[in-house]
XYZ file of C-alpha atoms in Angstrom:
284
model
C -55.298 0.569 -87.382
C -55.090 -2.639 -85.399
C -52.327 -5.155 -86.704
C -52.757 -8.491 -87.150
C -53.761 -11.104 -84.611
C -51.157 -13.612 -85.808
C -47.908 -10.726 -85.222
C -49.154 -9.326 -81.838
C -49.836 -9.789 -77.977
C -51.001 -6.631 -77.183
C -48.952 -5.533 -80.254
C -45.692 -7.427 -78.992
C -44.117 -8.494 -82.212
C -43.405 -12.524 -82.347
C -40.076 -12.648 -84.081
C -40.091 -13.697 -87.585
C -38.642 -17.126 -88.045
C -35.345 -15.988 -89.553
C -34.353 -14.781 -86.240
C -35.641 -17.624 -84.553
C -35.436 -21.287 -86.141
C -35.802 -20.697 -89.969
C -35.012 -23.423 -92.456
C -31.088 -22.965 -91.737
C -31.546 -24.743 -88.437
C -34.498 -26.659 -88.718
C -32.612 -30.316 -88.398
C -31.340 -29.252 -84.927
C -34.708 -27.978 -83.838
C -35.936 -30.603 -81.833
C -33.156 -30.978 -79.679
C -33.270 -27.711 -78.529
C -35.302 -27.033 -75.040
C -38.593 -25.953 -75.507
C -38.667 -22.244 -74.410
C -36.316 -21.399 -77.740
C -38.298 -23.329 -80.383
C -40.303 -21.032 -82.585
C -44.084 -21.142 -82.186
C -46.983 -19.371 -83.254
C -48.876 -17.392 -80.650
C -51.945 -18.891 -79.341
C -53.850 -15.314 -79.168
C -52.606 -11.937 -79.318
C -51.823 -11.238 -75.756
C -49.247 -14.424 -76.033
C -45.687 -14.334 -75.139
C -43.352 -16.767 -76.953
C -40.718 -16.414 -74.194
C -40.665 -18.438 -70.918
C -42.131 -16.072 -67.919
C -39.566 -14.195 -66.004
C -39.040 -15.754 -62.563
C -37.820 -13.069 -60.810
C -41.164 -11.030 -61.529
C -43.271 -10.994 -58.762
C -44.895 -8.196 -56.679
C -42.454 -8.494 -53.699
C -39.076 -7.303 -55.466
C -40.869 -4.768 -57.418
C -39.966 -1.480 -54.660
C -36.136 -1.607 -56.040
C -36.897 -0.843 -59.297
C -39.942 1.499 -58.960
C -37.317 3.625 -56.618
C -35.568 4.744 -59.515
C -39.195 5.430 -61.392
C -38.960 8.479 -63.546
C -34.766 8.491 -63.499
C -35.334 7.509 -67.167
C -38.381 9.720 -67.976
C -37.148 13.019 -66.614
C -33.622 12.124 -68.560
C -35.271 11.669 -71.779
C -34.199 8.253 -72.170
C -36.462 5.686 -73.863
C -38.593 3.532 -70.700
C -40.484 0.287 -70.524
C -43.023 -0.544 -68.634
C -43.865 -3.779 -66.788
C -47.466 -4.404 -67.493
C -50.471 -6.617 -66.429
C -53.982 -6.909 -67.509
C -56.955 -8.249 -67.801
C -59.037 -8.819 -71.041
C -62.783 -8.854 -71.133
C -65.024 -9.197 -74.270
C -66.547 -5.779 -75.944
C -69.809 -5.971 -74.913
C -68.961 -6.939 -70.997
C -69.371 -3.545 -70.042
C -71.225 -4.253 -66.703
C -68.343 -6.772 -65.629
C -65.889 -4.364 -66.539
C -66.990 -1.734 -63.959
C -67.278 -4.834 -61.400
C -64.184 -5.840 -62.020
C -62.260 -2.384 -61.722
C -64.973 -1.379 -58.191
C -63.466 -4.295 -56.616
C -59.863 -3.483 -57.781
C -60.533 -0.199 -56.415
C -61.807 -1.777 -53.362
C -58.261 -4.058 -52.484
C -58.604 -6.893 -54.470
C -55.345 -7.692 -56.587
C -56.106 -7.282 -60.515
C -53.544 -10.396 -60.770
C -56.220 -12.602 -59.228
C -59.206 -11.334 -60.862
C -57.258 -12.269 -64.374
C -56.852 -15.631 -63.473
C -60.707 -15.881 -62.963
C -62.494 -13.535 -65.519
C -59.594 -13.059 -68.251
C -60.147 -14.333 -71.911
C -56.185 -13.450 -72.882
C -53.992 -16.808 -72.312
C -51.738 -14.520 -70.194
C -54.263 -15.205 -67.437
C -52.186 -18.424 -66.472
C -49.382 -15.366 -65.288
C -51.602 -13.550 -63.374
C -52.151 -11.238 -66.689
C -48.623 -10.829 -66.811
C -47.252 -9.489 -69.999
C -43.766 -8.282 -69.153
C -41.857 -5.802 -69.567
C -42.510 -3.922 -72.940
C -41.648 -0.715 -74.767
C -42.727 1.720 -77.529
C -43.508 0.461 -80.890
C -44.404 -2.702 -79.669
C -48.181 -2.636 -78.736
C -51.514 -1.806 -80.691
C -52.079 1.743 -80.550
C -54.293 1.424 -78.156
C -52.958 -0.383 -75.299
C -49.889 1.610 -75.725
C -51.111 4.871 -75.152
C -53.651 3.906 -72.154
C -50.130 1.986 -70.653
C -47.288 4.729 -71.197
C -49.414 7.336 -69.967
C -50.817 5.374 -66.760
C -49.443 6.448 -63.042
C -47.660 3.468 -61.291
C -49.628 0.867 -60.034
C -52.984 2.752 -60.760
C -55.450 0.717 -62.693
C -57.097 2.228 -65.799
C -58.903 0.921 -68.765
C -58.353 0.933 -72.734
C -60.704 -0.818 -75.529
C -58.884 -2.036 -78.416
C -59.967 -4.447 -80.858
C -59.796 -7.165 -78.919
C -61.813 -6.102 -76.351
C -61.759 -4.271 -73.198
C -58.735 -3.697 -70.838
C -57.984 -3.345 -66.760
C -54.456 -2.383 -67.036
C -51.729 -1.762 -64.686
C -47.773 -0.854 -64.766
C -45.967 -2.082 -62.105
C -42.493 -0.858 -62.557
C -40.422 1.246 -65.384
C -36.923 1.007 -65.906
C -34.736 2.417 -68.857
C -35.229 0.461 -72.004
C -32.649 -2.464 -72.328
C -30.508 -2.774 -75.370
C -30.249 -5.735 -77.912
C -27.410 -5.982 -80.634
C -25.408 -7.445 -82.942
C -21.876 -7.273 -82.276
C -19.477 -8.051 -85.466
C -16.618 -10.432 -85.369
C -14.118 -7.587 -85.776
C -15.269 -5.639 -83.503
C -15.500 -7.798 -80.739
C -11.869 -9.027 -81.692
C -10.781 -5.397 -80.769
C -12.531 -5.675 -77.719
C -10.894 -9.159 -76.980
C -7.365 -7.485 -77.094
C -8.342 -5.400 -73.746
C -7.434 -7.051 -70.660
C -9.635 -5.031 -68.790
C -12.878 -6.385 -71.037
C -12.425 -9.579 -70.447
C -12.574 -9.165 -66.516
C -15.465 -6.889 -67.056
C -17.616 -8.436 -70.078
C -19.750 -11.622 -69.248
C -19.195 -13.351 -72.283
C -21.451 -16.590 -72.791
C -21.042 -19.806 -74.927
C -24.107 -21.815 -75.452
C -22.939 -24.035 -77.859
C -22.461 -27.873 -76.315
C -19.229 -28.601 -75.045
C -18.189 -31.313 -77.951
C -18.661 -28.222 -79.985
C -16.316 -25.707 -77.493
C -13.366 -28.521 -77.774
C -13.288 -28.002 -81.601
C -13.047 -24.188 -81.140
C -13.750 -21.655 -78.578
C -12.678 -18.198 -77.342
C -11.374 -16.907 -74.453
C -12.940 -15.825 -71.539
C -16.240 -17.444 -72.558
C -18.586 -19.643 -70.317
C -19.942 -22.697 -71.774
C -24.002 -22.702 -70.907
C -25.132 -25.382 -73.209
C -28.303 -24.264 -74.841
C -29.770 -28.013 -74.064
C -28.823 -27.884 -70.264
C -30.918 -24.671 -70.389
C -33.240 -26.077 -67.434
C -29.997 -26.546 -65.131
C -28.672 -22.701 -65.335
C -31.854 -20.775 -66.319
C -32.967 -20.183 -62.910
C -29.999 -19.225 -61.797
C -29.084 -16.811 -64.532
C -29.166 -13.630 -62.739
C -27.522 -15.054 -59.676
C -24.260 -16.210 -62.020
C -24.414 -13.182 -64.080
C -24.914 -9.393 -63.017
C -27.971 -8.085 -65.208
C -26.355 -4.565 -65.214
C -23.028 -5.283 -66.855
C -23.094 -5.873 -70.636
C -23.127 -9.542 -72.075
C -21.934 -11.056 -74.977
C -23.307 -14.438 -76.143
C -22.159 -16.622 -78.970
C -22.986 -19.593 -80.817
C -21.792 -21.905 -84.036
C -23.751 -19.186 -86.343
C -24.917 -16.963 -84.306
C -28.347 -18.167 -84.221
C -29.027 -20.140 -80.798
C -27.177 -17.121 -79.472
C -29.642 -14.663 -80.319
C -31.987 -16.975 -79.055
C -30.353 -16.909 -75.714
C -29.377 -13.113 -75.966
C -33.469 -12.213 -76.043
C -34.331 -14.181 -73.268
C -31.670 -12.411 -71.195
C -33.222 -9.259 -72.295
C -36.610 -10.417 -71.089
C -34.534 -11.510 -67.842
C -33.726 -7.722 -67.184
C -29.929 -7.710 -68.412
C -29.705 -4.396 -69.468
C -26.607 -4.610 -72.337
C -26.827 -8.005 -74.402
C -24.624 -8.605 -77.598
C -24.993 -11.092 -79.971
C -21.878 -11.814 -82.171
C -22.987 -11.994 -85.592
C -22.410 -15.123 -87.516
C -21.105 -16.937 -84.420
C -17.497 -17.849 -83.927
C -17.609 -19.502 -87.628
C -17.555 -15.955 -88.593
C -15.348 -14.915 -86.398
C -12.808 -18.049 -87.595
C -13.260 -16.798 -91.095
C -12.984 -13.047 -91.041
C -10.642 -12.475 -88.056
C -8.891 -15.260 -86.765
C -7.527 -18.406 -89.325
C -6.458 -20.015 -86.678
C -9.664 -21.124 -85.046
C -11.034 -24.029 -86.946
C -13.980 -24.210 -88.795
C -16.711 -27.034 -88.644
């Protein structure tokens, strides 16, 4: 019923390591910045992507005005969720807990205090998540919860104070293919309206690059992080690339997790686009 501890936080699945740093990559590994290396989750309830900056209470209102745009068009939603996780036989400090919710106090600082899930050091921030993602469970007390109204769930971890702070339409995440973004590279009018991202280092852009890319080297990821969504416009689609299109997709789920709502990762990086479209970009 439950899946297993070692695949889920609150049923979020941890990518498997082929889409993360699998053997093919493993010699570059350590010099990559520590929110993209690949590691295990500490508990069930813990994310293995750096917190999203730009989440906090105050700039919720913009999105929850467009609450229900997605719903009522029959468009697949996520849900911005935090929580609190108390063991199963804590009962008594479950209905404490939720009376003085009910009473004003913020279920954000109650996690920090009382929650056993490692999310605790967020507030009980879990981010933004979607169907298919979650134990049973959790998923159906969450999807079916009124904004900003607190309810409980027990799953087999324990019991839950929930809470959904904000719904938006569910982002999308995909491969793009070399010839197909070749096509789109012919278009004048995609290149001025495409953010197209490089995150390869720059010694690797002067052996061979496309253009209308910006270079964001993966290892100065701590100098343009925080500023990602003040560079780039979350609501136009993105395109990210790398030597083999593995850092990119790296980079391409954080931005998801960011709120860009359109990210592409070209498949095989622009080796693969050197070899099946375009000879005349070298190889290395």
């Amino acid at each position: 019923m439950l899946r297993s501890v070692s695949q889920l936080r609150v049923g979020v699945a941890i990518p498997k390591p082929s889409i993360c740093f699998s053997s093919l990559c493993r010699q570059t590994l350590t010099s990559f910045p520590t929110a993209f290396r690949f590691r295990p989750p500490l508990s069930p309830f813990h994310s293995i992507m750096p917190p999203n900056p730009t989440l906090t209470k105050s700039n919720f209102s913009a999105s929850n005005s467009s609450r229900g745009s997605a719903a009522e068009a029959g468009r697949p939603r996520e849900i911005l969720v935090q929580h609190l996780l108390l063991k199963e036989h804590d009962q008594k400090l479950l209905f404490h807990l939720h009376q003085r919710i009910s009473s004003g106090e913020d279920l954000s600082d109650l996690a920090v205090e009382y929650s056993m899930c490692p999310s605790k050091e967020e507030g009980g921030m879990l981010g933004w998540v979607r169907k298919g993602q979650m134990v049973p469970e959790f998923e159906e007390a969450a999807f079916s919860a009124p904004l900003n109204k607190v309810v409980k769930c027990k799953t087999k971890f324990g019991w839950h104070l929930l809470q959904v702070l904000s719904e938006r339409e569910e982002s999308i995440l995909q491969d793009i293919q070399p010839d197909e973004l070749h096509v789109k590279i012919q278009d004048p009018n995609f290149l001025e309206e495409a953010q197209l991202i490089d995150v390869r280092e720059p010694e690797e852009v002067a052996k061979a690059s496309l253009p209308g890319f910006s270079v964001l080297p993966l290892r100065q990821f701590g100098s343009w992080g925080p500023e990602i969504t003040a560079k780039f416009d979350p609501q136009k689609d993105t395109y990210v690339m790398c030597h083999h299109g593995m850092r990119s997709l790296q980079v391409a789920k954080w931005l998801q997790s960011q709120g860009f709502r359109k990210v592409y990762n070209l498949s095989g990086g622009i080796h693969a686009y050197a070899v099946q479209v375009d000879p005349s970009i070298p190889t290395y």
